[in-house]
PDB file of C-alpha atoms in Angstrom:
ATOM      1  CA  UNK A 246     -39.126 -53.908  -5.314  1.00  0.00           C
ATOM      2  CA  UNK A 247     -40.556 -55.310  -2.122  1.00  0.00           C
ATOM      3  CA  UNK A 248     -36.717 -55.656  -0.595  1.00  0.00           C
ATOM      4  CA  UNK A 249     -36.465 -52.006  -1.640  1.00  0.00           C
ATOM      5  CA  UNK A 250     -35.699 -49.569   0.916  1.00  0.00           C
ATOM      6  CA  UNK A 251     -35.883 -45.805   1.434  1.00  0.00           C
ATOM      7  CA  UNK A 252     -32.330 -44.106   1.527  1.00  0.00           C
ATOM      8  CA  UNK A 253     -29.737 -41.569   0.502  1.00  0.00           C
ATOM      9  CA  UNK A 254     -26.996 -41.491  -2.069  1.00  0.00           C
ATOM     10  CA  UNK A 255     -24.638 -39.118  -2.386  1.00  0.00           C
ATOM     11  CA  UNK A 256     -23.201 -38.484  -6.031  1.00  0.00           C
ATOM     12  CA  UNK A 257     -19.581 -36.559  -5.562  1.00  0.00           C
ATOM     13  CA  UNK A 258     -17.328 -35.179  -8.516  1.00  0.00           C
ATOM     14  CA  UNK A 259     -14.711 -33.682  -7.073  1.00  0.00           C
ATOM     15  CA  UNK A 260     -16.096 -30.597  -7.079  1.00  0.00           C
ATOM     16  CA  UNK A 261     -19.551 -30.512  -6.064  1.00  0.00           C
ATOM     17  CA  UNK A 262     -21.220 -33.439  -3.876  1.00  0.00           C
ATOM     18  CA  UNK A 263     -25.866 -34.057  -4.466  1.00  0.00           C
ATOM     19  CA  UNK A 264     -27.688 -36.655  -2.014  1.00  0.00           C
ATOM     20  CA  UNK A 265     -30.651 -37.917  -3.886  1.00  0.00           C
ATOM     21  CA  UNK A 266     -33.081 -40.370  -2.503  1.00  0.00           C
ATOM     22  CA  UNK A 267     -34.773 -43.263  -4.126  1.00  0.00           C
ATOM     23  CA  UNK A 268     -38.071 -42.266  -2.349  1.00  0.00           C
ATOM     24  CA  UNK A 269     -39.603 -39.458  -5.408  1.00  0.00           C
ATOM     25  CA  UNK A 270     -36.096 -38.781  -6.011  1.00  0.00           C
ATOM     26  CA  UNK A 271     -35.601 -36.107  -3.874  1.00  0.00           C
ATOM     27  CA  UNK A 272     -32.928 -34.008  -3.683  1.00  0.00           C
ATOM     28  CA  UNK A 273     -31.907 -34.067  -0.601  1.00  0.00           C
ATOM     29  CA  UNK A 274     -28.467 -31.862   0.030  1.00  0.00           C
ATOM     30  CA  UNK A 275     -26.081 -30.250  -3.042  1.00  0.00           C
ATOM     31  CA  UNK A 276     -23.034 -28.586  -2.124  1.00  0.00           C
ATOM     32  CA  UNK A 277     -21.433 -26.398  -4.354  1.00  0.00           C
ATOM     33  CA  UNK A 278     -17.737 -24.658  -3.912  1.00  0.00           C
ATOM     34  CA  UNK A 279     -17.967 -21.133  -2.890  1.00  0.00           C
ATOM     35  CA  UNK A 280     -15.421 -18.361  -3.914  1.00  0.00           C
ATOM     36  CA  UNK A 281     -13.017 -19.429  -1.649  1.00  0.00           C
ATOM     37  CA  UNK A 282     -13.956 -23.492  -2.964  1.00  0.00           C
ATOM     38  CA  UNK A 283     -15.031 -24.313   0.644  1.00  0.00           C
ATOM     39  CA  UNK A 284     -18.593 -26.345   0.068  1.00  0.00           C
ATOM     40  CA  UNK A 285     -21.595 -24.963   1.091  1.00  0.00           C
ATOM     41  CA  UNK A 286     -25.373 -26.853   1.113  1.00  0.00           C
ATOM     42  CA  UNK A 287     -27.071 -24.799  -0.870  1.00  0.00           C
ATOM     43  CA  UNK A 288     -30.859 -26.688  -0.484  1.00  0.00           C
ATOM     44  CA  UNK A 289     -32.802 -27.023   2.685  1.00  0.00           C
ATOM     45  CA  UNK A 290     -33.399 -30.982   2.764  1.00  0.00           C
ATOM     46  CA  UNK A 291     -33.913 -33.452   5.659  1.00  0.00           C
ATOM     47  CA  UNK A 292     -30.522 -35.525   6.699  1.00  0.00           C
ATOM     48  CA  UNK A 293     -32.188 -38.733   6.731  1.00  0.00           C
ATOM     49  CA  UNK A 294     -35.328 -40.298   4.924  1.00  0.00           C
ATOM     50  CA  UNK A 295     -37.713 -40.375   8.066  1.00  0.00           C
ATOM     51  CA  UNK A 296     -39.138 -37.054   7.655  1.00  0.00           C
ATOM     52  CA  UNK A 297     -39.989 -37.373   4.076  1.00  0.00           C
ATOM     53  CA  UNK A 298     -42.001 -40.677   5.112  1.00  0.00           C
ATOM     54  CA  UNK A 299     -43.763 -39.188   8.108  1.00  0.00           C
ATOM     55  CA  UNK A 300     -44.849 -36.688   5.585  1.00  0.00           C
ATOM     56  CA  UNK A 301     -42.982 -33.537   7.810  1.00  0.00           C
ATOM     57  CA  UNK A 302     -42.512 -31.800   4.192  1.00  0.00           C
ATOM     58  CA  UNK A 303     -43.897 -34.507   1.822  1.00  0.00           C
ATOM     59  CA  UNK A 304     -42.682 -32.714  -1.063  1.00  0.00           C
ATOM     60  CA  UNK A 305     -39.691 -30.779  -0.075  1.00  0.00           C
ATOM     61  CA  UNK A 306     -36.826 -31.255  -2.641  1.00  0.00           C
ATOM     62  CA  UNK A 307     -38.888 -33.647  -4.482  1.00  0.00           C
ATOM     63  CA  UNK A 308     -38.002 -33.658  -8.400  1.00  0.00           C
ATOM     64  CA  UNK A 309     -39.727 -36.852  -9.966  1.00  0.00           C
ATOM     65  CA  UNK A 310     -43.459 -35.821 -10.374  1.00  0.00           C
ATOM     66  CA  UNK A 311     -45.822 -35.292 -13.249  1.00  0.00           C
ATOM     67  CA  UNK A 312     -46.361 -31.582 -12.894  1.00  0.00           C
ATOM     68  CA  UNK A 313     -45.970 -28.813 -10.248  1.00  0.00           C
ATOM     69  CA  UNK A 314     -49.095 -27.265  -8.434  1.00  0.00           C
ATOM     70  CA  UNK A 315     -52.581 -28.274  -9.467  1.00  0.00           C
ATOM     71  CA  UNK A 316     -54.372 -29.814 -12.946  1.00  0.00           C
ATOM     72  CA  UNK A 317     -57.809 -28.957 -12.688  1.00  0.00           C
ATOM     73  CA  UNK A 318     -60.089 -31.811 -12.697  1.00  0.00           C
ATOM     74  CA  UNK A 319     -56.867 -33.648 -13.429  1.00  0.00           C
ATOM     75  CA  UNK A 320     -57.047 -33.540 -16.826  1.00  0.00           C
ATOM     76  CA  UNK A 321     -55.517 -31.502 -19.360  1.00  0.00           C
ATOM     77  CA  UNK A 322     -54.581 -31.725 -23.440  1.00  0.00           C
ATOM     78  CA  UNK A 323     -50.634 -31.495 -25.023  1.00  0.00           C
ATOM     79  CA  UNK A 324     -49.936 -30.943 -28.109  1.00  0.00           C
ATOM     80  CA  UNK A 325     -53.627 -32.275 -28.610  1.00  0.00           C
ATOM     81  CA  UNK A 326     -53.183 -35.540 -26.904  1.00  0.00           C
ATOM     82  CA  UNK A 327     -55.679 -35.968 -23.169  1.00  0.00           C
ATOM     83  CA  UNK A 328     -54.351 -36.732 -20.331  1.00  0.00           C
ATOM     84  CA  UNK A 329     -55.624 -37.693 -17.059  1.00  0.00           C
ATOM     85  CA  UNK A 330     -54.294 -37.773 -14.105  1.00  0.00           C
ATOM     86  CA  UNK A 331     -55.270 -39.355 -10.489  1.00  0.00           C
ATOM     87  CA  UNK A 332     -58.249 -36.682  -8.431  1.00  0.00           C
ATOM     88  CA  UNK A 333     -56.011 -36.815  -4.993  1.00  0.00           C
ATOM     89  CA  UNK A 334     -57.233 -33.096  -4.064  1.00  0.00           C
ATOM     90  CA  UNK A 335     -60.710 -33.169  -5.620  1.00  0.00           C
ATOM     91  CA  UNK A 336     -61.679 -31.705  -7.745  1.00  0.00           C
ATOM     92  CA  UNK A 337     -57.982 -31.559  -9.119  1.00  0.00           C
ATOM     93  CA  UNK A 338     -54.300 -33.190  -9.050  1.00  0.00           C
ATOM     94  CA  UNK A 339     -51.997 -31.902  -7.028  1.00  0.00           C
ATOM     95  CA  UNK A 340     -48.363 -32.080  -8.341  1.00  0.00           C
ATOM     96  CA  UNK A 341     -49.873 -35.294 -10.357  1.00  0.00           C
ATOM     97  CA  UNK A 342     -49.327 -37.622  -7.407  1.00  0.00           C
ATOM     98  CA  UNK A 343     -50.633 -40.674  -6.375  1.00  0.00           C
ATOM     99  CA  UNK A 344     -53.107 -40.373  -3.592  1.00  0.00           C
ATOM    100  CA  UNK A 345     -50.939 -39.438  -0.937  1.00  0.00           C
ATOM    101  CA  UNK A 346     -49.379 -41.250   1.192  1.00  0.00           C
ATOM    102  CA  UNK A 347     -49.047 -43.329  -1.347  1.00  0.00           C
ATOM    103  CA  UNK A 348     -47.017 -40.701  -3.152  1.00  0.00           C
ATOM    104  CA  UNK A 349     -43.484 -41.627  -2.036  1.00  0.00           C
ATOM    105  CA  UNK A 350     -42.628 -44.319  -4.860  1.00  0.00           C
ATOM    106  CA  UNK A 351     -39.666 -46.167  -4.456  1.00  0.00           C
ATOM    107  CA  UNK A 352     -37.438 -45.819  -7.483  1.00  0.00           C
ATOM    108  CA  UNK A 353     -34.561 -48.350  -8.480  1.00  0.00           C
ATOM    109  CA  UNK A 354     -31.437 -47.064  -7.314  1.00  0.00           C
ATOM    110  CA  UNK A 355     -28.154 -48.716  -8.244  1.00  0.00           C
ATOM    111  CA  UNK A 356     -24.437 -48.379  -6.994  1.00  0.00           C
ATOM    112  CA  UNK A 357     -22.623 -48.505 -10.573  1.00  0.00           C
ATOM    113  CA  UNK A 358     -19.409 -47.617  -9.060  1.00  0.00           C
ATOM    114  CA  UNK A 359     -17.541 -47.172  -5.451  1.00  0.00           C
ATOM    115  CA  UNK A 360     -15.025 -44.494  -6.486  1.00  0.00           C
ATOM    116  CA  UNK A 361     -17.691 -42.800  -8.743  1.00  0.00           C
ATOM    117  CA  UNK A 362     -21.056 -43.354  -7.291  1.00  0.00           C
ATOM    118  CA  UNK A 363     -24.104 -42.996  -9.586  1.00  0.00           C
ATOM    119  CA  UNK A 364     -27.332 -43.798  -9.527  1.00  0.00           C
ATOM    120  CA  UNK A 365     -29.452 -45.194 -12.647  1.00  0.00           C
TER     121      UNK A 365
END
């Protein structure tokens, strides 16, 4: 993914309209139709990628992580199988990121469709 590159893609129905980036697949913007079915943003997100890279908010909107808040020691047991995840805030995980900055992995986005864009 070395010719990858941060950005935004906006998935629209019709009805309701997301941005999503391919950097931790954040969320970015969703607009939903009010009462009156005027669209309103209804998540505080960044309008372009270069705040989310120069850490502003590193984790604002952010949906593709391992777990929320903090593993202690970074390890833990489900459904009796261990786990262990990377120490970035010894002694624990935080969110179950890679060491940060290295946290904003780049995820394969493609356009499936021009009327109907999608990402996969």
């Amino acid at each position: 993914m070395a010719d990858q590159k941060p950005q935004i893609f906006e998935l629209n129905n019709g009805t309701m309209q997301v941005k999503i980036t391919n950097l931790g697949c954040t969320i970015t913007s969703l607009s939903l139709p009010d009462k009156n079915g005027n669209l309103a943003d209804v998540v505080l997100g960044f309008d372009s990628v270069e705040p989310y890279l120069n850490r502003v908010a590193p984790y604002f909107g952010a949906i593709v992580g391992r777990v929320a808040n903090r593993i202690k020691d970074g390890k833990f047991t489900l459904n009796g199988v261990d786990y262990t995840l990377p120490v970035n805030r010894p002694p624990n995980s935080l969110h179950g990121m890679l060491v940060i900055p290295n946290y904003c992995e780049l995820f394969d986005a493609v356009l499936i469709s021009h009327v109907c864009q999608s990402v996969i």
